[in-house]
Short mmCIF file of C-alpha atoms in Angstrom, two decimals:
data_model
loop_
_atom_site.label_atom_id
_atom_site.label_comp_id
_atom_site.label_asym_id
_atom_site.label_seq_id
_atom_site.Cartn_x
_atom_site.Cartn_y
_atom_site.Cartn_z
CA ALA A 1 32.65 133.50 69.81
CA ARG A 2 32.56 132.97 73.56
CA MET A 3 35.83 133.73 75.32
CA ILE A 4 37.21 130.36 76.29
CA LEU A 5 39.50 131.77 78.99
CA PRO A 6 38.20 135.10 80.35
CA ASP A 7 40.61 137.60 81.85
CA GLU A 8 39.10 137.14 85.31
CA MET A 9 39.71 133.39 85.24
CA TRP A 10 43.23 133.80 83.85
CA GLU A 11 44.17 136.33 86.56
CA ARG A 12 43.18 133.72 89.13
CA LEU A 13 45.00 130.82 87.44
CA GLU A 14 48.18 132.55 86.26
CA PRO A 15 49.92 132.73 89.70
CA LEU A 16 49.18 129.03 90.26
CA LEU A 17 50.79 127.81 87.03
CA PRO A 18 54.53 127.37 86.37
CA PRO A 19 56.20 130.44 84.85
CA ASP A 20 56.46 130.76 81.10
CA LYS A 21 59.46 129.13 79.49
CA PRO A 22 62.32 131.58 78.84
CA VAL A 23 62.88 132.85 75.31
CA ARG A 24 65.97 131.35 73.68
CA SER A 25 68.32 133.20 71.39
CA ASN A 26 67.83 130.61 68.65
CA GLY A 27 64.88 128.52 67.64
CA ARG A 28 61.16 129.19 67.86
CA PRO A 29 59.89 131.20 70.84
CA PRO A 30 57.92 129.14 73.37
CA ILE A 31 54.15 129.47 73.39
CA PRO A 32 52.88 131.38 76.46
CA ASN A 33 51.01 129.45 79.10
CA ARG A 34 47.78 131.31 78.46
CA LYS A 35 47.73 130.32 74.80
CA VAL A 36 48.49 126.70 75.68
CA LEU A 37 45.81 126.63 78.36
CA MET A 38 43.30 128.05 75.91
CA GLY A 39 44.16 125.25 73.49
CA ILE A 40 43.70 122.64 76.22
CA LEU A 41 40.34 124.13 77.20
CA PHE A 42 39.28 124.20 73.55
CA VAL A 43 39.94 120.47 73.26
CA LEU A 44 38.23 119.82 76.60
CA ARG A 45 35.08 121.69 75.64
CA THR A 46 34.75 120.59 72.02
CA GLY A 47 36.19 117.07 72.26
CA ILE A 48 38.11 117.34 68.99
CA PRO A 49 41.34 115.36 68.43
CA TRP A 50 44.56 117.11 69.34
CA GLU A 51 45.79 117.15 65.75
CA ASP A 52 42.61 118.97 64.65
CA LEU A 53 43.21 121.96 66.92
CA PRO A 54 42.73 124.98 64.56
CA GLN A 55 46.05 126.72 64.00
CA GLU A 56 44.36 130.00 63.12
CA LEU A 57 43.27 130.35 66.76
CA GLY A 58 46.90 130.90 67.77
CA TYR A 59 46.91 128.29 70.54
CA GLY A 60 49.90 126.43 69.14
CA SER A 61 49.98 122.90 67.86
CA GLY A 62 47.89 120.17 69.42
CA MET A 63 50.98 118.22 70.47
CA THR A 64 52.38 121.27 72.25
CA CYS A 65 49.19 121.56 74.27
CA TRP A 66 49.17 117.80 74.92
CA ARG A 67 52.75 117.82 76.19
CA ARG A 68 52.07 120.79 78.47
CA LEU A 69 48.98 119.03 79.84
CA ARG A 70 51.00 115.85 80.42
CA ASP A 71 53.93 117.62 82.07
CA TRP A 72 51.73 119.66 84.42
CA GLN A 73 49.80 116.55 85.40
CA LYS A 74 53.05 114.71 86.14
CA GLU A 75 54.31 117.64 88.26
CA GLY A 76 51.02 117.79 90.19
CA VAL A 77 50.19 121.29 88.97
CA TRP A 78 46.49 120.59 88.34
CA ALA A 79 46.00 119.11 91.81
CA GLN A 80 47.74 122.12 93.38
CA VAL A 81 45.53 124.53 91.42
CA HIS A 82 42.43 122.65 92.53
CA ALA A 83 43.51 122.74 96.18
CA ALA A 84 44.33 126.47 95.95
CA LEU A 85 40.89 127.26 94.50
CA LEU A 86 39.22 125.23 97.24
CA SER A 87 41.16 127.27 99.79
CA ALA A 88 39.93 130.47 98.14
CA LEU A 89 36.38 129.16 98.27
CA ARG A 90 36.73 128.31 101.94
CA GLY A 91 38.07 131.78 102.65
CA ALA A 92 34.94 133.16 100.99
CA ASN A 93 32.70 130.84 103.08
CA ALA A 94 31.61 129.12 99.87
CA ILE A 95 32.25 125.53 101.00
CA ASP A 96 29.60 123.81 103.10
CA TRP A 97 31.34 121.10 105.14
CA SER A 98 28.13 119.99 106.84
CA ARG A 99 27.81 117.16 104.32
CA ALA A 100 29.53 115.73 101.29
CA VAL A 101 27.72 113.87 98.52
CA VAL A 102 29.23 111.06 96.44
CA GLN A 103 28.14 109.81 93.03
CA PHE A 104 29.61 108.41 89.81
CA PHE A 105 29.00 108.70 86.10
CA GLY A 106 30.41 106.49 83.40
CA PRO A 107 31.72 107.91 80.13
CA ARG A 108 32.08 105.44 77.33
CA SER A 109 35.67 104.42 76.65
CA PHE A 110 37.08 102.44 73.77
CA TRP A 111 40.48 101.48 75.15
CA GLY A 112 43.21 102.55 77.51
CA GLN A 113 44.18 102.35 81.14
CA GLU A 114 41.56 102.26 83.89
CA THR A 115 38.88 100.79 81.65
CA GLY A 116 36.83 97.64 82.04
CA PRO A 117 33.72 95.82 80.81
CA ASN A 118 30.58 97.73 81.70
CA PRO A 119 28.13 95.29 83.34
CA THR A 120 25.17 97.54 82.44
CA ASP A 121 26.06 98.07 78.78
CA ARG A 122 26.64 94.59 77.32
CA ARG A 123 30.17 94.55 78.73
CA LYS A 124 31.36 97.36 76.48
CA SER A 125 34.60 98.95 77.55
CA GLY A 126 34.12 101.95 79.78
CA SER A 127 35.37 104.01 82.70
CA LYS A 128 33.83 105.56 85.79
CA HIS A 129 34.25 109.05 87.19
CA HIS A 130 33.67 109.04 90.94
CA ILE A 131 32.94 112.53 92.29
CA LEU A 132 32.59 113.84 95.85
CA SER A 133 31.22 117.35 96.34
CA ASP A 134 30.22 119.54 99.25
CA ALA A 135 26.65 120.55 100.03
CA ASN A 136 26.85 123.31 97.39
CA GLY A 137 28.06 121.03 94.60
CA VAL A 138 31.70 122.15 94.67
CA PRO A 139 33.84 119.14 93.64
CA LEU A 140 36.21 118.24 96.47
CA SER A 141 37.80 115.07 95.06
CA PHE A 142 37.50 112.54 92.25
CA THR A 143 38.84 109.18 91.15
CA LEU A 144 38.98 107.29 87.85
CA THR A 145 38.33 103.54 87.60
CA GLY A 146 37.18 100.96 85.12
CA ALA A 147 33.47 100.51 84.51
CA ASN A 148 33.52 97.13 86.30
CA ALA A 149 34.69 98.63 89.62
CA HIS A 150 32.01 98.66 92.32
CA ASP A 151 30.99 102.10 93.50
CA VAL A 152 31.51 101.43 97.21
CA THR A 153 35.19 100.62 96.65
CA GLN A 154 35.82 104.31 95.90
CA LEU A 155 34.01 105.75 98.92
CA LEU A 156 37.03 105.80 101.21
CA PRO A 157 39.54 106.77 98.46
CA LEU A 158 37.34 109.77 97.66
CA VAL A 159 37.32 110.87 101.28
CA GLU A 160 41.08 110.40 101.55
CA ALA A 161 41.61 112.33 98.29
CA ILE A 162 40.13 115.53 99.72
CA PRO A 163 43.08 117.95 99.91
CA CYS A 164 43.94 120.01 102.96
CA VAL A 165 41.89 123.15 102.37
CA HIS A 166 43.29 126.34 103.92
CA GLY A 167 41.76 129.79 103.59
CA LYS A 168 41.06 130.44 107.27
CA ARG A 169 43.02 130.61 110.47
CA GLY A 170 43.75 127.40 112.24
CA LYS A 171 44.18 123.91 110.92
CA PRO A 172 43.22 123.19 107.32
CA ARG A 173 39.94 121.37 106.77
CA HIS A 174 39.86 118.07 104.90
CA ARG A 175 36.97 116.14 106.44
CA PRO A 176 33.24 116.78 105.99
CA ASP A 177 30.80 116.25 108.85
CA ARG A 178 28.69 113.74 106.92
CA VAL A 179 28.94 111.71 103.72
CA GLN A 180 25.79 110.94 101.76
CA GLY A 181 25.35 108.26 99.11
CA ASP A 182 22.73 106.06 97.49
CA ARG A 183 22.29 102.29 97.87
CA ALA A 184 25.43 101.58 95.84
CA TYR A 185 27.47 102.76 98.85
CA ASP A 186 25.70 100.55 101.40
CA SER A 187 28.48 98.86 103.38
CA GLU A 188 28.71 98.47 107.14
CA PRO A 189 32.54 98.09 107.16
CA HIS A 190 32.83 101.38 105.28
CA ARG A 191 30.46 103.02 107.75
CA ARG A 192 32.65 101.93 110.63
CA VAL A 193 35.74 103.40 108.98
CA LEU A 194 33.96 106.70 108.37
CA ARG A 195 32.80 106.86 111.97
CA ALA A 196 36.38 106.23 113.12
CA LYS A 197 37.41 109.29 111.10
CA GLY A 198 34.75 111.40 112.77
CA ILE A 199 32.42 111.39 109.75
CA THR A 200 28.77 110.44 110.02
CA PRO A 201 27.76 108.12 107.14
CA VAL A 202 24.32 108.77 105.63
CA THR A 203 23.82 106.12 102.97
CA ALA A 204 20.67 104.36 101.86
CA ARG A 205 20.40 100.66 102.64
CA ARG A 206 19.66 97.93 100.16
CA ARG A 207 16.44 95.93 100.24
CA THR A 208 14.52 98.78 101.85
CA GLU A 209 11.65 100.82 100.50
CA HIS A 210 12.39 103.96 98.56
CA GLY A 211 11.65 107.29 100.13
CA SER A 212 14.65 107.74 102.41
CA GLY A 213 14.63 111.47 101.65
CA LEU A 214 18.26 111.56 100.51
CA GLY A 215 17.19 112.63 97.05
CA LYS A 216 16.14 116.01 98.42
CA THR A 217 19.75 116.83 99.30
CA ARG A 218 21.71 114.70 96.83
CA TRP A 219 20.61 116.68 93.80
CA VAL A 220 23.68 118.93 94.09
CA ILE A 221 26.00 116.14 92.95
CA GLU A 222 23.75 115.47 89.95
CA ARG A 223 24.10 119.14 89.03
CA THR A 224 27.87 118.93 89.37
CA ILE A 225 27.92 115.92 87.05
CA SER A 226 25.80 117.85 84.53
CA TRP A 227 28.37 120.66 84.67
CA LEU A 228 31.13 118.18 83.93
CA HIS A 229 29.08 116.75 81.06
CA GLN A 230 29.27 120.12 79.36
CA PHE A 231 32.86 119.22 78.50
CA ARG A 232 32.61 116.83 75.59
CA ARG A 233 36.02 115.34 76.31
CA LEU A 234 34.57 113.95 79.53
CA ARG A 235 31.46 112.45 77.94
CA VAL A 236 33.41 110.02 75.78
CA ARG A 237 36.92 109.03 76.72
CA TYR A 238 39.40 108.87 73.85
CA GLU A 239 42.65 108.96 75.83
CA ARG A 240 44.59 105.74 76.16
CA ARG A 241 46.55 107.08 79.13
CA ALA A 242 44.76 107.40 82.43
CA ASP A 243 46.84 110.38 83.56
CA ILE A 244 45.73 112.49 80.58
CA HIS A 245 42.07 111.76 81.25
CA GLU A 246 42.53 112.47 84.96
CA ALA A 247 44.08 115.81 84.00
CA PHE A 248 40.98 116.64 81.96
CA LEU A 249 38.75 115.61 84.86
CA CYS A 250 40.71 117.76 87.30
CA LEU A 251 40.61 120.68 84.86
CA GLY A 252 36.83 120.36 84.68
CA CYS A 253 36.66 120.57 88.47
CA ILE A 254 38.96 123.61 88.38
CA ILE A 255 36.63 125.43 86.00
CA ILE A 256 33.65 124.66 88.25
CA CYS A 257 35.56 126.09 91.22
CA CYS A 258 36.44 129.23 89.25
CA ASN A 259 32.79 129.72 88.30
CA ALA A 260 31.76 129.23 91.93
CA LEU A 261 34.20 131.94 93.03
CA LYS A 262 32.47 134.48 90.80
CA GLY A 263 29.42 134.48 93.01
CA PHE A 264 31.36 134.92 96.26
CA CYS A 265 34.33 137.15 95.38
#
């Protein structure tokens, strides 16, 4: 079977995670972080319910993995890991700040927080993943909304959600030079706000002929979304709680960043 958490990836993630829980004199010994993380990744990739996590794999119980995922999301561990990996990518000159590309994809959801009637799917309940990547397809930020939220409403939150990326001398970088988007992000007030932040908006306008040429450079975000679709837990949302699903989404971005580092480090 394919190694779900290779040694190279674990060596990069281990210093960024909280230390293992101490061993007590009585009671069961705590499960190491690596085993728990492997269980979380197994659920993320396969999409199986937590209670069906195979015990023979040695990852611990599904509820143990769920609680660790919840606690680390509450403590902001996943966001810190994502920011640290982005800093490593910047130090390796693997982030192209010349432009950022924004897009969304909507996994089907049955219930839970941050869901809403999908206007394109007979008002079935659903969610939206809004992703912003650099010119190489590295995910810089993301948001989670209901399926009835308009795409343009998340343009500015995505830009503001970009963490301060270190990795080089001087001030950290957290603003791209340009932001590209399709006609769903056509809004003059949003363009003015982006210009005030020093960002050049490059978005297609409604009621104009196709052939703006943005498709030649926006394909990187489509590839990033296809990478995220490889995780079955992100294709269909089963979590009632929004924070658990956001943790899965952030973990998917973390894995993409780790894979990107392989080609530069």
